[in-house]
Amino acid sequence: MFYDLNVPFQPTAPLQTDQPSISDGLVRLSAKDQAKLDAQLDILIHLGYTVIALNQTVTGVFNPKTHRNTLQGIRTREGIVILRRLTIILTEESEKGSGLVTSNFDALKAYDLIALCPTTPTTFQHACLTYSVASPITAHIITFDLQANQRLPFFMKLSLVRTAIKNGAVFEIRYCTIVKKNAGERARRNWWINAKDVVRATGGKGLIFAGGGLESEVRAPTDVINLAFTHLEKETRQTYRAVLSQPRLILTTSPPIITLAKKRPLEEEEESKESVRGAESKGGKRSSNKKRSQL
């Protein structure tokens, strides 16, 4: 299964049903927006993706009284699993609170994934230490704006990154900038520098690659694997994990229910295989030494 957990989609003219509450109201799409979404899904299915997450972005603080969930009325599609993701851009306003509180659970539970994009040192610390702790309103993904500046507005301390990964969160690299035609040389250069910093801080662990762009900026999974291989150098095992197995950290076997897994099944299988190999090698050495003593 191939995943793209960042597919931006913003309806141009959402239509509201006759429900009084904005936060609980079901938003259905216009015919134009539905045709645009179907075309975008056709491309993803053609490229081989089987699980995608439509992304809605808010800036600052999540307020359920004024927030409008434009993804709640998205209908299912045969051949692909559609998840709903909410990305909160954490600004200076978010330092006092981002809206990820228990009282907002009813509005947040409509989303399968919650992602945070910190823009200040304080919000990055909160994202790694506070919002990544397992809870009903936990953040699953920590993402960044890699093209805006030559350096990230904060230093990725290893202690913070390791804590977030230990809590079950993953760090996301969006590759849309590097394949966008009109991105510009400065944006691409900033992207390369900052993406390498993210890889350095994570060590290739707890890292995922996602599109984050329009349908013309989406690439096939094999192309994304090659891009990840460029960043992770010769760590082939970590390259495939960043594209294939890492997204399963936040997905169960039956999407769209999302849980935080403490350890990946692939890691458990690899550890068990290594332990069996180690036991066999020790047993072989003991048997050979025993035969030598008998001789």
PDB file of C-alpha atoms in Angstrom:
ATOM      1  CA  MET A   1       0.000   0.000   0.000  1.00  0.00           C
ATOM      2  CA  PHE A   2       1.219   3.469  -0.909  1.00  0.00           C
ATOM      3  CA  TYR A   3       0.307   6.522   1.149  1.00  0.00           C
ATOM      4  CA  ASP A   4       0.111  10.246   0.517  1.00  0.00           C
ATOM      5  CA  LEU A   5      -0.952  11.825   3.805  1.00  0.00           C
ATOM      6  CA  ASN A   6      -0.946  15.422   2.565  1.00  0.00           C
ATOM      7  CA  VAL A   7      -3.274  16.179  -0.330  1.00  0.00           C
ATOM      8  CA  PRO A   8      -4.466  19.804  -0.011  1.00  0.00           C
ATOM      9  CA  PHE A   9      -8.074  20.399  -0.935  1.00  0.00           C
ATOM     10  CA  GLN A  10      -9.984  23.628  -0.387  1.00  0.00           C
ATOM     11  CA  PRO A  11     -13.474  23.915  -1.880  1.00  0.00           C
ATOM     12  CA  THR A  12     -14.094  27.159  -3.716  1.00  0.00           C
ATOM     13  CA  ALA A  13     -17.818  27.274  -2.944  1.00  0.00           C
ATOM     14  CA  PRO A  14     -18.884  24.787  -0.253  1.00  0.00           C
ATOM     15  CA  LEU A  15     -22.618  24.436   0.284  1.00  0.00           C
ATOM     16  CA  GLN A  16     -24.017  24.095   3.820  1.00  0.00           C
ATOM     17  CA  THR A  17     -26.898  21.804   4.719  1.00  0.00           C
ATOM     18  CA  ASP A  18     -29.755  22.953   6.912  1.00  0.00           C
ATOM     19  CA  GLN A  19     -28.038  22.343  10.239  1.00  0.00           C
ATOM     20  CA  PRO A  20     -27.803  25.161  12.792  1.00  0.00           C
ATOM     21  CA  SER A  21     -24.270  24.532  14.057  1.00  0.00           C
ATOM     22  CA  ILE A  22     -21.390  25.502  11.787  1.00  0.00           C
ATOM     23  CA  SER A  23     -18.920  23.135  13.432  1.00  0.00           C
ATOM     24  CA  ASP A  24     -21.325  20.165  13.268  1.00  0.00           C
ATOM     25  CA  GLY A  25     -22.898  21.006   9.912  1.00  0.00           C
ATOM     26  CA  LEU A  26     -22.241  18.731   6.979  1.00  0.00           C
ATOM     27  CA  VAL A  27     -20.637  20.636   4.115  1.00  0.00           C
ATOM     28  CA  ARG A  28     -21.336  19.231   0.694  1.00  0.00           C
ATOM     29  CA  LEU A  29     -19.378  20.191  -2.380  1.00  0.00           C
ATOM     30  CA  SER A  30     -20.554  22.040  -5.415  1.00  0.00           C
ATOM     31  CA  ALA A  31     -20.542  20.258  -8.771  1.00  0.00           C
ATOM     32  CA  LYS A  32     -17.405  22.137  -9.819  1.00  0.00           C
ATOM     33  CA  ASP A  33     -15.491  21.238  -6.666  1.00  0.00           C
ATOM     34  CA  GLN A  34     -16.628  17.616  -6.821  1.00  0.00           C
ATOM     35  CA  ALA A  35     -15.385  17.334 -10.414  1.00  0.00           C
ATOM     36  CA  LYS A  36     -12.055  18.867  -9.369  1.00  0.00           C
ATOM     37  CA  LEU A  37     -11.708  16.410  -6.485  1.00  0.00           C
ATOM     38  CA  ASP A  38     -12.599  13.431  -8.712  1.00  0.00           C
ATOM     39  CA  ALA A  39      -9.915  14.460 -11.204  1.00  0.00           C
ATOM     40  CA  GLN A  40      -7.361  14.758  -8.403  1.00  0.00           C
ATOM     41  CA  LEU A  41      -8.275  11.317  -7.051  1.00  0.00           C
ATOM     42  CA  ASP A  42      -8.053   9.818 -10.551  1.00  0.00           C
ATOM     43  CA  ILE A  43      -4.440  10.955 -10.807  1.00  0.00           C
ATOM     44  CA  LEU A  44      -3.542   9.540  -7.377  1.00  0.00           C
ATOM     45  CA  ILE A  45      -5.160   6.204  -8.167  1.00  0.00           C
ATOM     46  CA  HIS A  46      -3.394   6.089 -11.542  1.00  0.00           C
ATOM     47  CA  LEU A  47      -0.032   6.673  -9.829  1.00  0.00           C
ATOM     48  CA  GLY A  48      -0.671   3.750  -7.477  1.00  0.00           C
ATOM     49  CA  TYR A  49      -1.699   5.379  -4.192  1.00  0.00           C
ATOM     50  CA  THR A  50      -4.215   3.454  -2.105  1.00  0.00           C
ATOM     51  CA  VAL A  51      -4.472   5.668   1.025  1.00  0.00           C
ATOM     52  CA  ILE A  52      -4.589   9.458   0.845  1.00  0.00           C
ATOM     53  CA  ALA A  53      -5.394  12.189   3.360  1.00  0.00           C
ATOM     54  CA  LEU A  54      -7.224  15.309   2.192  1.00  0.00           C
ATOM     55  CA  ASN A  55      -5.778  18.262   4.072  1.00  0.00           C
ATOM     56  CA  GLN A  56      -7.539  21.327   5.482  1.00  0.00           C
ATOM     57  CA  THR A  57      -5.345  24.080   6.964  1.00  0.00           C
ATOM     58  CA  VAL A  58      -6.064  26.654   9.665  1.00  0.00           C
ATOM     59  CA  THR A  59      -3.713  29.305  11.045  1.00  0.00           C
ATOM     60  CA  GLY A  60      -3.184  30.267  14.663  1.00  0.00           C
ATOM     61  CA  VAL A  61      -5.809  28.833  17.007  1.00  0.00           C
ATOM     62  CA  PHE A  62      -8.460  26.213  16.241  1.00  0.00           C
ATOM     63  CA  ASN A  63     -11.829  27.662  17.241  1.00  0.00           C
ATOM     64  CA  PRO A  64     -14.747  25.220  16.879  1.00  0.00           C
ATOM     65  CA  LYS A  65     -17.298  28.054  17.010  1.00  0.00           C
ATOM     66  CA  THR A  66     -16.014  29.625  13.795  1.00  0.00           C
ATOM     67  CA  HIS A  67     -14.327  26.619  12.182  1.00  0.00           C
ATOM     68  CA  ARG A  68     -16.006  25.021   9.184  1.00  0.00           C
ATOM     69  CA  ASN A  69     -15.092  21.448   8.358  1.00  0.00           C
ATOM     70  CA  THR A  70     -15.035  21.395   4.560  1.00  0.00           C
ATOM     71  CA  LEU A  71     -13.967  17.727   4.416  1.00  0.00           C
ATOM     72  CA  GLN A  72     -16.727  16.160   6.461  1.00  0.00           C
ATOM     73  CA  GLY A  73     -19.036  15.700   3.494  1.00  0.00           C
ATOM     74  CA  ILE A  74     -16.431  14.055   1.240  1.00  0.00           C
ATOM     75  CA  ARG A  75     -17.907  10.854  -0.119  1.00  0.00           C
ATOM     76  CA  THR A  76     -16.012   7.589  -0.332  1.00  0.00           C
ATOM     77  CA  ARG A  77     -14.355   6.450  -3.528  1.00  0.00           C
ATOM     78  CA  GLU A  78     -13.805   2.918  -4.772  1.00  0.00           C
ATOM     79  CA  GLY A  79     -10.179   1.866  -5.051  1.00  0.00           C
ATOM     80  CA  ILE A  80      -8.771   4.351  -2.542  1.00  0.00           C
ATOM     81  CA  VAL A  81      -9.117   5.093   1.177  1.00  0.00           C
ATOM     82  CA  ILE A  82      -9.792   8.771   1.871  1.00  0.00           C
ATOM     83  CA  LEU A  83      -8.789  10.223   5.235  1.00  0.00           C
ATOM     84  CA  ARG A  84      -9.472  13.704   6.593  1.00  0.00           C
ATOM     85  CA  ARG A  85      -6.560  15.713   7.938  1.00  0.00           C
ATOM     86  CA  LEU A  86      -6.436  19.010   9.807  1.00  0.00           C
ATOM     87  CA  THR A  87      -3.183  21.012   9.780  1.00  0.00           C
ATOM     88  CA  ILE A  88      -2.792  23.842  12.292  1.00  0.00           C
ATOM     89  CA  ILE A  89      -0.074  26.403  11.523  1.00  0.00           C
ATOM     90  CA  LEU A  90       1.300  27.356  14.946  1.00  0.00           C
ATOM     91  CA  THR A  91       2.141  31.061  15.039  1.00  0.00           C
ATOM     92  CA  GLU A  92       3.013  33.397  17.909  1.00  0.00           C
ATOM     93  CA  GLU A  93      -0.704  33.514  18.660  1.00  0.00           C
ATOM     94  CA  SER A  94      -0.597  29.747  19.209  1.00  0.00           C
ATOM     95  CA  GLU A  95       2.037  29.979  21.952  1.00  0.00           C
ATOM     96  CA  LYS A  96      -0.721  30.549  24.520  1.00  0.00           C
ATOM     97  CA  GLY A  97      -2.846  27.743  23.082  1.00  0.00           C
ATOM     98  CA  SER A  98      -3.614  26.151  19.714  1.00  0.00           C
ATOM     99  CA  GLY A  99      -7.113  24.899  20.423  1.00  0.00           C
ATOM    100  CA  LEU A 100      -6.019  21.278  20.919  1.00  0.00           C
ATOM    101  CA  VAL A 101      -7.912  20.901  24.200  1.00  0.00           C
ATOM    102  CA  THR A 102     -10.314  18.277  25.442  1.00  0.00           C
ATOM    103  CA  SER A 103     -13.260  20.645  25.271  1.00  0.00           C
ATOM    104  CA  ASN A 104     -12.848  20.774  21.465  1.00  0.00           C
ATOM    105  CA  PHE A 105     -12.809  16.989  21.048  1.00  0.00           C
ATOM    106  CA  ASP A 106     -16.271  16.841  19.461  1.00  0.00           C
ATOM    107  CA  ALA A 107     -15.135  19.122  16.628  1.00  0.00           C
ATOM    108  CA  LEU A 108     -11.707  17.519  16.237  1.00  0.00           C
ATOM    109  CA  LYS A 109     -12.926  13.910  16.147  1.00  0.00           C
ATOM    110  CA  ALA A 110     -14.275  14.482  12.633  1.00  0.00           C
ATOM    111  CA  TYR A 111     -10.645  14.461  11.417  1.00  0.00           C
ATOM    112  CA  ASP A 112      -8.641  11.255  11.112  1.00  0.00           C
ATOM    113  CA  LEU A 113      -5.259  13.021  11.298  1.00  0.00           C
ATOM    114  CA  ILE A 114      -4.062  16.132  13.108  1.00  0.00           C
ATOM    115  CA  ALA A 115      -0.853  17.822  11.954  1.00  0.00           C
ATOM    116  CA  LEU A 116       1.032  20.793  13.369  1.00  0.00           C
ATOM    117  CA  CYS A 117       3.284  23.241  11.511  1.00  0.00           C
ATOM    118  CA  PRO A 118       5.351  25.172  14.098  1.00  0.00           C
ATOM    119  CA  THR A 119       6.832  28.518  13.095  1.00  0.00           C
ATOM    120  CA  THR A 120       8.515  29.628  16.360  1.00  0.00           C
ATOM    121  CA  PRO A 121      10.860  27.927  18.856  1.00  0.00           C
ATOM    122  CA  THR A 122       8.107  27.873  21.497  1.00  0.00           C
ATOM    123  CA  THR A 123       5.524  26.277  19.232  1.00  0.00           C
ATOM    124  CA  PHE A 124       8.054  23.678  18.063  1.00  0.00           C
ATOM    125  CA  GLN A 125       8.740  22.771  21.685  1.00  0.00           C
ATOM    126  CA  HIS A 126       5.025  22.502  22.407  1.00  0.00           C
ATOM    127  CA  ALA A 127       4.502  20.343  19.322  1.00  0.00           C
ATOM    128  CA  CYS A 128       7.213  17.876  20.364  1.00  0.00           C
ATOM    129  CA  LEU A 129       6.640  17.740  24.115  1.00  0.00           C
ATOM    130  CA  THR A 130       2.974  18.564  24.745  1.00  0.00           C
ATOM    131  CA  TYR A 131       0.854  17.916  21.667  1.00  0.00           C
ATOM    132  CA  SER A 132       2.562  14.638  20.718  1.00  0.00           C
ATOM    133  CA  VAL A 133       1.623  12.916  23.997  1.00  0.00           C
ATOM    134  CA  ALA A 134      -0.935  10.164  23.415  1.00  0.00           C
ATOM    135  CA  SER A 135      -4.460  11.472  24.018  1.00  0.00           C
ATOM    136  CA  PRO A 136      -7.789  11.744  22.131  1.00  0.00           C
ATOM    137  CA  ILE A 137      -6.600  15.067  20.647  1.00  0.00           C
ATOM    138  CA  THR A 138      -2.957  14.202  20.049  1.00  0.00           C
ATOM    139  CA  ALA A 139      -1.047  15.479  17.019  1.00  0.00           C
ATOM    140  CA  HIS A 140       0.087  12.717  14.675  1.00  0.00           C
ATOM    141  CA  ILE A 141       2.305  14.672  12.274  1.00  0.00           C
ATOM    142  CA  ILE A 142       4.767  17.565  12.681  1.00  0.00           C
ATOM    143  CA  THR A 143       5.385  19.330   9.373  1.00  0.00           C
ATOM    144  CA  PHE A 144       7.361  22.396   8.280  1.00  0.00           C
ATOM    145  CA  ASP A 145       7.419  25.184   5.722  1.00  0.00           C
ATOM    146  CA  LEU A 146      10.773  24.274   4.179  1.00  0.00           C
ATOM    147  CA  GLN A 147      10.796  26.812   1.355  1.00  0.00           C
ATOM    148  CA  ALA A 148      10.035  30.077   3.181  1.00  0.00           C
ATOM    149  CA  ASN A 149      13.461  30.810   4.700  1.00  0.00           C
ATOM    150  CA  GLN A 150      17.025  29.631   4.260  1.00  0.00           C
ATOM    151  CA  ARG A 151      16.924  28.227   7.780  1.00  0.00           C
ATOM    152  CA  LEU A 152      14.064  27.019   9.920  1.00  0.00           C
ATOM    153  CA  PRO A 153      13.015  29.639  12.506  1.00  0.00           C
ATOM    154  CA  PHE A 154      14.111  27.294  15.289  1.00  0.00           C
ATOM    155  CA  PHE A 155      16.822  24.741  15.998  1.00  0.00           C
ATOM    156  CA  MET A 156      15.665  21.135  15.975  1.00  0.00           C
ATOM    157  CA  LYS A 157      17.069  19.897  19.272  1.00  0.00           C
ATOM    158  CA  LEU A 158      17.690  16.174  19.272  1.00  0.00           C
ATOM    159  CA  SER A 159      16.065  15.775  22.682  1.00  0.00           C
ATOM    160  CA  LEU A 160      12.809  17.314  21.444  1.00  0.00           C
ATOM    161  CA  VAL A 161      12.809  15.292  18.227  1.00  0.00           C
ATOM    162  CA  ARG A 162      13.486  12.008  20.040  1.00  0.00           C
ATOM    163  CA  THR A 163      10.717  12.719  22.548  1.00  0.00           C
ATOM    164  CA  ALA A 164       8.201  13.359  19.773  1.00  0.00           C
ATOM    165  CA  ILE A 165       9.182  10.165  17.940  1.00  0.00           C
ATOM    166  CA  LYS A 166       9.019   8.202  21.188  1.00  0.00           C
ATOM    167  CA  ASN A 167       5.512   9.536  21.784  1.00  0.00           C
ATOM    168  CA  GLY A 168       4.471   8.222  18.366  1.00  0.00           C
ATOM    169  CA  ALA A 169       4.561  11.371  16.217  1.00  0.00           C
ATOM    170  CA  VAL A 170       6.229  11.504  12.815  1.00  0.00           C
ATOM    171  CA  PHE A 171       7.972  14.349  10.980  1.00  0.00           C
ATOM    172  CA  GLU A 172       6.878  15.192   7.456  1.00  0.00           C
ATOM    173  CA  ILE A 173       8.811  16.443   4.439  1.00  0.00           C
ATOM    174  CA  ARG A 174       6.640  17.842   1.654  1.00  0.00           C
ATOM    175  CA  TYR A 175       8.305  17.421  -1.741  1.00  0.00           C
ATOM    176  CA  CYS A 176       5.970  19.656  -3.806  1.00  0.00           C
ATOM    177  CA  THR A 177       8.449  22.568  -3.781  1.00  0.00           C
ATOM    178  CA  ILE A 178      11.199  20.610  -5.467  1.00  0.00           C
ATOM    179  CA  VAL A 179       8.970  19.527  -8.373  1.00  0.00           C
ATOM    180  CA  LYS A 180       6.989  22.753  -8.801  1.00  0.00           C
ATOM    181  CA  LYS A 181       7.820  24.463 -12.101  1.00  0.00           C
ATOM    182  CA  ASN A 182       7.514  28.050 -10.863  1.00  0.00           C
ATOM    183  CA  ALA A 183       8.978  27.488  -7.400  1.00  0.00           C
ATOM    184  CA  GLY A 184      12.125  29.507  -8.063  1.00  0.00           C
ATOM    185  CA  GLU A 185      15.771  28.760  -7.340  1.00  0.00           C
ATOM    186  CA  ARG A 186      15.722  30.378  -3.897  1.00  0.00           C
ATOM    187  CA  ALA A 187      12.732  28.322  -2.747  1.00  0.00           C
ATOM    188  CA  ARG A 188      14.343  25.115  -4.004  1.00  0.00           C
ATOM    189  CA  ARG A 189      17.637  25.962  -2.330  1.00  0.00           C
ATOM    190  CA  ASN A 190      15.865  26.691   0.969  1.00  0.00           C
ATOM    191  CA  TRP A 191      13.971  23.426   0.644  1.00  0.00           C
ATOM    192  CA  TRP A 192      17.132  21.365   0.174  1.00  0.00           C
ATOM    193  CA  ILE A 193      18.898  22.980   3.131  1.00  0.00           C
ATOM    194  CA  ASN A 194      15.967  22.659   5.528  1.00  0.00           C
ATOM    195  CA  ALA A 195      15.029  19.154   4.395  1.00  0.00           C
ATOM    196  CA  LYS A 196      18.565  17.978   5.145  1.00  0.00           C
ATOM    197  CA  ASP A 197      18.300  19.529   8.603  1.00  0.00           C
ATOM    198  CA  VAL A 198      15.116  17.561   9.248  1.00  0.00           C
ATOM    199  CA  VAL A 199      16.776  14.334   8.073  1.00  0.00           C
ATOM    200  CA  ARG A 200      19.825  15.093  10.237  1.00  0.00           C
ATOM    201  CA  ALA A 201      17.736  15.720  13.348  1.00  0.00           C
ATOM    202  CA  THR A 202      15.564  12.635  12.907  1.00  0.00           C
ATOM    203  CA  GLY A 203      18.335  10.367  11.660  1.00  0.00           C
ATOM    204  CA  GLY A 204      15.857   9.046   9.095  1.00  0.00           C
ATOM    205  CA  LYS A 205      13.610   7.655  11.850  1.00  0.00           C
ATOM    206  CA  GLY A 206      10.027   8.786  12.325  1.00  0.00           C
ATOM    207  CA  LEU A 207      10.129  10.493   8.933  1.00  0.00           C
ATOM    208  CA  ILE A 208       7.574  10.490   6.115  1.00  0.00           C
ATOM    209  CA  PHE A 209       7.492  12.042   2.645  1.00  0.00           C
ATOM    210  CA  ALA A 210       4.239  13.532   1.332  1.00  0.00           C
ATOM    211  CA  GLY A 211       3.135  15.593  -1.647  1.00  0.00           C
ATOM    212  CA  GLY A 212       1.535  18.676  -0.172  1.00  0.00           C
ATOM    213  CA  GLY A 213       0.872  20.200  -3.593  1.00  0.00           C
ATOM    214  CA  LEU A 214      -1.535  20.305  -6.499  1.00  0.00           C
ATOM    215  CA  GLU A 215      -2.307  17.359  -8.770  1.00  0.00           C
ATOM    216  CA  SER A 216       0.373  18.504 -11.234  1.00  0.00           C
ATOM    217  CA  GLU A 217       2.976  18.332  -8.437  1.00  0.00           C
ATOM    218  CA  VAL A 218       2.244  14.744  -7.348  1.00  0.00           C
ATOM    219  CA  ARG A 219       4.780  12.066  -8.198  1.00  0.00           C
ATOM    220  CA  ALA A 220       4.603   8.279  -8.302  1.00  0.00           C
ATOM    221  CA  PRO A 221       5.711   6.329  -5.192  1.00  0.00           C
ATOM    222  CA  THR A 222       8.863   5.093  -6.934  1.00  0.00           C
ATOM    223  CA  ASP A 223       9.872   8.668  -7.734  1.00  0.00           C
ATOM    224  CA  VAL A 224       9.302   9.633  -4.096  1.00  0.00           C
ATOM    225  CA  ILE A 225      11.477   6.695  -3.014  1.00  0.00           C
ATOM    226  CA  ASN A 226      14.285   7.978  -5.255  1.00  0.00           C
ATOM    227  CA  LEU A 227      13.879  11.448  -3.763  1.00  0.00           C
ATOM    228  CA  ALA A 228      14.051  10.013  -0.248  1.00  0.00           C
ATOM    229  CA  PHE A 229      17.111   7.984  -1.247  1.00  0.00           C
ATOM    230  CA  THR A 230      18.821  11.222  -2.296  1.00  0.00           C
ATOM    231  CA  HIS A 231      18.283  12.711   1.157  1.00  0.00           C
ATOM    232  CA  LEU A 232      18.979   9.586   3.205  1.00  0.00           C
ATOM    233  CA  GLU A 233      22.044   8.842   1.079  1.00  0.00           C
ATOM    234  CA  LYS A 234      22.706   5.092   1.129  1.00  0.00           C
ATOM    235  CA  GLU A 235      20.309   4.153   3.954  1.00  0.00           C
ATOM    236  CA  THR A 236      18.068   2.044   1.710  1.00  0.00           C
ATOM    237  CA  ARG A 237      16.194   0.521   4.632  1.00  0.00           C
ATOM    238  CA  GLN A 238      15.297   3.954   6.056  1.00  0.00           C
ATOM    239  CA  THR A 239      14.421   5.217   2.584  1.00  0.00           C
ATOM    240  CA  TYR A 240      11.712   2.620   2.113  1.00  0.00           C
ATOM    241  CA  ARG A 241      10.482   3.169   5.658  1.00  0.00           C
ATOM    242  CA  ALA A 242      10.043   6.911   5.024  1.00  0.00           C
ATOM    243  CA  VAL A 243       7.775   6.206   2.060  1.00  0.00           C
ATOM    244  CA  LEU A 244       6.148   2.847   2.786  1.00  0.00           C
ATOM    245  CA  SER A 245       6.108   1.746   6.425  1.00  0.00           C
ATOM    246  CA  GLN A 246       6.417   4.981   8.424  1.00  0.00           C
ATOM    247  CA  PRO A 247       2.864   6.158   7.624  1.00  0.00           C
ATOM    248  CA  ARG A 248       1.606   2.995   9.332  1.00  0.00           C
ATOM    249  CA  LEU A 249       2.753   4.484  12.616  1.00  0.00           C
ATOM    250  CA  ILE A 250      -0.424   6.533  12.658  1.00  0.00           C
ATOM    251  CA  LEU A 251      -2.723   4.235  10.658  1.00  0.00           C
ATOM    252  CA  THR A 252      -4.380   1.064  11.865  1.00  0.00           C
ATOM    253  CA  THR A 253      -5.140  -1.938   9.677  1.00  0.00           C
ATOM    254  CA  SER A 254      -8.665  -0.596   9.125  1.00  0.00           C
ATOM    255  CA  PRO A 255      -8.548   3.110   8.228  1.00  0.00           C
ATOM    256  CA  PRO A 256      -9.904   5.689   8.852  1.00  0.00           C
ATOM    257  CA  ILE A 257      -9.616   4.898  12.579  1.00  0.00           C
ATOM    258  CA  ILE A 258      -6.326   6.395  13.767  1.00  0.00           C
ATOM    259  CA  THR A 259      -4.275   5.259  16.720  1.00  0.00           C
ATOM    260  CA  LEU A 260      -0.783   5.903  17.967  1.00  0.00           C
ATOM    261  CA  ALA A 261       1.339   2.779  17.677  1.00  0.00           C
ATOM    262  CA  LYS A 262       4.266   2.446  20.041  1.00  0.00           C
ATOM    263  CA  LYS A 263       6.152   0.099  17.779  1.00  0.00           C
ATOM    264  CA  ARG A 264       5.687  -0.872  14.157  1.00  0.00           C
ATOM    265  CA  PRO A 265       4.847  -4.497  13.312  1.00  0.00           C
ATOM    266  CA  LEU A 266       7.701  -4.505  10.802  1.00  0.00           C
ATOM    267  CA  GLU A 267      10.175  -3.668  13.542  1.00  0.00           C
ATOM    268  CA  GLU A 268       8.843  -6.471  15.745  1.00  0.00           C
ATOM    269  CA  GLU A 269       9.205  -8.940  12.877  1.00  0.00           C
ATOM    270  CA  GLU A 270      12.744  -7.765  12.134  1.00  0.00           C
ATOM    271  CA  GLU A 271      13.734  -7.970  15.799  1.00  0.00           C
ATOM    272  CA  SER A 272      12.321 -11.492  16.095  1.00  0.00           C
ATOM    273  CA  LYS A 273      14.167 -12.572  12.928  1.00  0.00           C
ATOM    274  CA  GLU A 274      17.425 -11.111  14.210  1.00  0.00           C
ATOM    275  CA  SER A 275      17.003 -12.874  17.556  1.00  0.00           C
ATOM    276  CA  VAL A 276      16.339 -16.198  15.794  1.00  0.00           C
ATOM    277  CA  ARG A 277      19.404 -15.720  13.585  1.00  0.00           C
ATOM    278  CA  GLY A 278      21.491 -14.864  16.616  1.00  0.00           C
ATOM    279  CA  ALA A 279      20.319 -17.976  18.440  1.00  0.00           C
ATOM    280  CA  GLU A 280      21.008 -20.157  15.403  1.00  0.00           C
ATOM    281  CA  SER A 281      24.514 -18.748  15.004  1.00  0.00           C
ATOM    282  CA  LYS A 282      25.269 -19.324  18.693  1.00  0.00           C
ATOM    283  CA  GLY A 283      23.862 -22.853  18.466  1.00  0.00           C
ATOM    284  CA  GLY A 284      26.020 -23.562  15.418  1.00  0.00           C
ATOM    285  CA  LYS A 285      29.160 -22.363  17.176  1.00  0.00           C
ATOM    286  CA  ARG A 286      28.408 -24.477  20.235  1.00  0.00           C
ATOM    287  CA  SER A 287      27.832 -27.615  18.153  1.00  0.00           C
ATOM    288  CA  SER A 288      31.054 -27.070  16.203  1.00  0.00           C
ATOM    289  CA  ASN A 289      33.040 -26.573  19.423  1.00  0.00           C
ATOM    290  CA  LYS A 290      31.479 -29.711  20.879  1.00  0.00           C
ATOM    291  CA  LYS A 291      32.520 -31.774  17.841  1.00  0.00           C
ATOM    292  CA  ARG A 292      36.067 -30.441  18.053  1.00  0.00           C
ATOM    293  CA  SER A 293      36.287 -31.435  21.729  1.00  0.00           C
ATOM    294  CA  GLN A 294      35.063 -34.929  20.922  1.00  0.00           C
ATOM    295  CA  LEU A 295      37.738 -35.267  18.247  1.00  0.00           C
TER     296      LEU A 295
END
